[in-house]
Amino acid sequence: MAVTVRIPTPLRKLTGNQSEIREEGGTIREVLKNLEVHYPGIGERLTDESGELRRFINIYVNEEDIRFQDGLDTKIKLGDEVSIIPAIAGGAE
Amino acid sequence: MNEEVTLPAVLGEEILAHCRAVRPEEGCGLVAADASGRPVAVIPIANALHSPVRYQMDTREQFDAMKRIRREGWSLWGIFHSHPHSEPSPSPTDIRLAYYPECYYLIVGLSTDPPKLRCFTMVDGRVSEAALTLVP
Ligand SMILES: [Zn+2]
């Protein structure tokens, strides 16, 4: 099942500057696994040592945040758009 | 400070107005540039932490803003936030969480009158200040 993955600018140096990638997978977890196969190094930017989504990374399938669905096990279907969105955060302290 | 950056004054005013409006919380948002790289729009985003010393952009609003930027044919030019009670220079937290090395980070300091607006780039933990000029 091929879906479109939108790559945010901070990660494009790992994808040869591509902003959109076609990737296979039935769940987000599978898509991320395949991304790492094709673009080594991207996986550790998205998930931690235990394989869970990093705190400052958000992933949307179409219009919905996967944290409010089944997380990395969220199923995807043909033609879905997956967006990877690093949080923007900081502060005076 | 070697890089020179210009921002239309009206956008600077919008940034300030938003940061004043949400004070004492830190305010935050995005600045979009058109295809020629000129900043054209300020998009305020809610601070999901509602804190006077920390910010994290509301995920949904950030997602919607990024989509709008893409659909308009714009690009993400800058990221702004305010320091309601301190100098507008990047804190260790700001530097650690700066994931957008190609963007300008604008910081508003509201502890002075008039407020200060400064511009930085943050790349892999290295901070450099750019000379920011507000233009008509
Ligand atoms: Zn800050």
Coordinates of C-alpha atoms and ligand atoms in Angstrom, one line a residue:
Chain A
M1 CA 0.0 0.0 0.0
A2 CA 1.7 3.2 -1.1
V3 CA 1.1 6.5 0.7
T4 CA 2.5 9.9 0.4
V5 CA 4.8 11.0 3.3
R6 CA 5.4 14.7 3.7
I7 CA 8.9 15.4 5.0
P8 CA 9.4 18.6 7.1
T9 CA 12.3 20.8 6.2
P10 CA 14.5 19.8 9.1
L11 CA 14.6 16.2 7.9
R12 CA 15.0 16.8 4.2
K13 CA 18.8 16.6 4.3
L14 CA 18.2 12.9 5.1
T15 CA 15.9 12.5 2.0
G16 CA 18.0 14.1 -0.6
N17 CA 15.9 17.3 -0.2
Q18 CA 12.7 15.6 -1.2
S19 CA 9.6 17.1 0.4
E20 CA 7.3 14.2 -0.5
I21 CA 8.1 10.5 -0.6
R22 CA 6.0 7.5 -1.7
E23 CA 6.4 4.8 0.8
E24 CA 4.8 1.4 1.4
G25 CA 3.2 0.1 4.6
G26 CA -0.1 -0.8 6.2
T27 CA 0.5 1.1 9.4
I28 CA 2.5 4.1 10.4
R29 CA 5.0 1.8 12.1
E30 CA 5.6 0.0 8.8
V31 CA 5.9 3.2 6.8
L32 CA 8.5 4.5 9.3
K33 CA 10.4 1.2 9.1
N34 CA 10.5 1.4 5.3
L35 CA 11.5 5.1 5.4
E36 CA 14.5 4.1 7.5
V37 CA 15.4 1.4 5.0
H38 CA 15.4 3.9 2.1
Y39 CA 16.7 6.9 4.1
P40 CA 19.0 5.7 6.8
G41 CA 19.1 7.9 9.9
I42 CA 15.6 9.2 9.6
G43 CA 14.2 6.5 11.9
E44 CA 16.1 7.7 15.0
R45 CA 14.9 11.2 14.5
L46 CA 11.3 10.0 14.7
T47 CA 11.2 7.2 17.3
D48 CA 13.2 6.5 20.5
E49 CA 15.2 3.5 21.6
S50 CA 12.0 1.6 22.5
G51 CA 10.5 2.3 19.1
E52 CA 7.9 4.8 20.3
L53 CA 7.3 8.2 18.7
R54 CA 9.5 10.9 20.1
R55 CA 7.8 13.5 22.3
F56 CA 8.5 16.4 19.9
I57 CA 7.4 14.6 16.8
N58 CA 3.8 14.7 15.6
I59 CA 2.5 12.5 12.8
Y60 CA -0.8 13.2 11.0
V61 CA -2.7 10.9 8.7
N62 CA -4.6 13.2 6.5
E63 CA -6.2 15.6 9.0
E64 CA -5.8 13.5 12.2
D65 CA -3.0 13.3 14.8
I66 CA -2.1 9.6 15.2
R67 CA -1.8 10.2 19.0
F68 CA -5.6 10.4 19.0
Q69 CA -5.9 7.3 16.9
D70 CA -3.9 4.1 17.4
G71 CA -0.5 5.8 17.6
L72 CA 2.2 4.1 15.4
D73 CA -0.3 1.2 14.8
T74 CA -2.7 3.5 13.1
K75 CA -3.8 1.8 9.8
I76 CA -3.4 3.6 6.6
K77 CA -5.1 3.1 3.3
L78 CA -4.2 3.8 -0.3
G79 CA -3.8 7.5 -1.1
D80 CA -3.5 8.6 2.5
E81 CA -1.2 11.5 3.2
V82 CA 1.1 11.1 6.1
S83 CA 2.6 14.3 7.5
I84 CA 5.6 14.4 9.9
I85 CA 5.6 17.6 11.9
P86 CA 8.4 18.4 14.5
A87 CA 6.9 20.4 17.4
I88 CA 7.9 24.0 17.7
A89 CA 8.8 24.7 21.3
G90 CA 11.1 26.6 23.6
G91 CA 10.9 29.2 26.3
A92 CA 12.7 31.6 28.5
E93 CA 13.5 28.9 31.1
Chain B
M1 CA 26.3 39.7 13.6
N2 CA 26.9 39.6 9.8
E3 CA 23.7 38.5 8.1
E4 CA 21.2 41.2 7.4
V5 CA 17.5 40.5 7.6
T6 CA 14.6 42.7 6.6
L7 CA 11.0 42.4 7.8
P8 CA 8.1 44.6 6.8
A9 CA 7.3 46.8 9.8
V10 CA 3.6 45.8 9.6
L11 CA 4.6 42.2 10.2
G12 CA 6.7 43.2 13.1
E13 CA 3.7 45.1 14.6
E14 CA 1.5 42.0 14.2
I15 CA 4.1 39.9 16.0
L16 CA 4.3 42.4 18.9
A17 CA 0.5 42.8 19.0
H18 CA 0.0 39.0 19.4
C19 CA 2.7 38.7 22.1
R20 CA 1.3 41.6 24.0
A21 CA -2.2 40.2 23.8
V22 CA -1.3 36.9 25.4
R23 CA 1.0 38.3 28.0
P24 CA 1.9 37.2 30.7
E25 CA 2.1 33.9 28.8
E26 CA 4.7 33.5 26.1
G27 CA 3.3 34.1 22.7
C28 CA 4.3 32.2 19.5
G29 CA 3.7 31.9 15.8
L30 CA 5.0 31.5 12.3
V31 CA 6.2 33.9 9.6
A32 CA 5.7 32.9 6.0
A33 CA 7.6 34.1 3.0
D34 CA 6.4 34.2 -0.6
A35 CA 8.1 32.5 -3.5
S36 CA 10.7 35.2 -3.7
G37 CA 11.6 34.7 -0.1
R38 CA 10.1 37.9 1.2
P39 CA 8.1 37.7 4.5
V40 CA 4.4 38.2 3.7
A41 CA 2.4 36.8 6.6
V42 CA 2.4 36.4 10.4
I43 CA 0.4 33.4 11.7
P44 CA -0.1 33.5 15.5
I45 CA -0.3 30.0 17.0
A46 CA -1.7 29.2 20.5
N47 CA 0.9 28.3 23.1
A48 CA -0.4 24.9 24.3
L49 CA 1.5 25.3 27.5
H50 CA 0.0 28.6 28.5
S51 CA 3.1 29.4 30.5
P52 CA 5.0 32.6 31.1
V53 CA 8.4 30.8 30.7
R54 CA 7.7 28.0 28.1
Y55 CA 6.0 27.6 24.8
Q56 CA 4.9 24.7 22.6
M57 CA 2.8 25.4 19.5
D58 CA -0.6 23.9 19.5
T59 CA -0.2 20.9 17.3
R60 CA -3.4 21.3 15.4
E61 CA -2.9 25.0 14.7
Q62 CA 0.7 24.3 13.7
F63 CA -0.5 21.6 11.2
D64 CA -3.2 23.9 9.8
A65 CA -0.7 26.8 9.4
M66 CA 1.8 24.6 7.6
K67 CA -0.9 23.4 5.3
R68 CA -2.0 27.0 4.6
I69 CA 1.7 28.0 3.9
R70 CA 2.0 25.1 1.4
R71 CA -1.3 25.8 -0.3
E72 CA -0.5 29.5 -0.7
G73 CA 2.8 28.6 -2.3
W74 CA 4.6 30.2 0.6
S75 CA 7.5 28.8 2.7
L76 CA 8.2 28.8 6.4
W77 CA 10.5 31.8 6.9
G78 CA 10.5 32.4 10.6
I79 CA 9.4 31.3 14.0
F80 CA 8.6 33.9 16.7
H81 CA 8.0 33.7 20.4
S82 CA 8.1 36.1 23.3
H83 CA 10.0 36.4 26.6
P84 CA 7.5 38.3 28.7
H85 CA 10.0 38.9 31.6
S86 CA 13.4 38.6 30.2
E87 CA 15.8 39.6 27.4
P88 CA 15.0 38.4 23.9
S89 CA 18.0 36.1 23.5
P90 CA 17.7 32.4 23.0
S91 CA 17.6 30.4 26.3
P92 CA 19.2 26.9 26.6
T93 CA 15.7 25.5 26.1
D94 CA 15.2 27.5 22.9
I95 CA 18.5 26.3 21.5
R96 CA 18.0 22.6 22.5
L97 CA 14.5 22.6 20.8
A98 CA 15.4 24.5 17.7
Y99 CA 14.6 22.0 15.0
Y100 CA 14.3 24.3 12.0
P101 CA 17.9 25.4 11.1
E102 CA 16.8 27.1 7.9
C103 CA 14.4 29.4 9.7
Y104 CA 14.9 32.7 11.4
Y105 CA 14.0 32.7 15.1
L106 CA 12.5 36.0 16.1
I107 CA 12.3 36.7 19.8
V108 CA 10.3 39.5 21.4
G109 CA 11.4 40.9 24.7
L110 CA 8.5 42.5 26.6
S111 CA 10.4 43.5 29.7
T112 CA 11.5 46.8 28.2
D113 CA 9.6 49.8 26.8
P114 CA 9.7 49.8 23.9
P115 CA 9.8 46.0 23.5
K116 CA 12.8 44.5 21.7
L117 CA 12.7 42.3 18.6
R118 CA 15.8 40.3 17.8
C119 CA 16.5 37.7 15.1
F120 CA 18.7 34.6 15.3
T121 CA 19.6 31.5 13.4
M122 CA 20.2 28.3 15.4
V123 CA 21.9 25.5 13.7
D124 CA 23.0 22.4 15.6
G125 CA 23.3 24.3 18.9
R126 CA 25.2 27.3 17.3
V127 CA 23.4 30.6 17.7
S128 CA 24.1 33.6 15.5
E129 CA 22.3 36.9 15.6
A130 CA 21.3 38.6 12.4
A131 CA 20.9 42.3 12.0
L132 CA 17.1 42.8 11.8
T133 CA 15.7 45.9 10.0
L134 CA 12.1 46.8 9.9
V135 CA 11.2 48.2 6.5
P136 CA 8.1 50.1 5.2
Ligands
ZN1 ZN 12.7 31.7 24.3

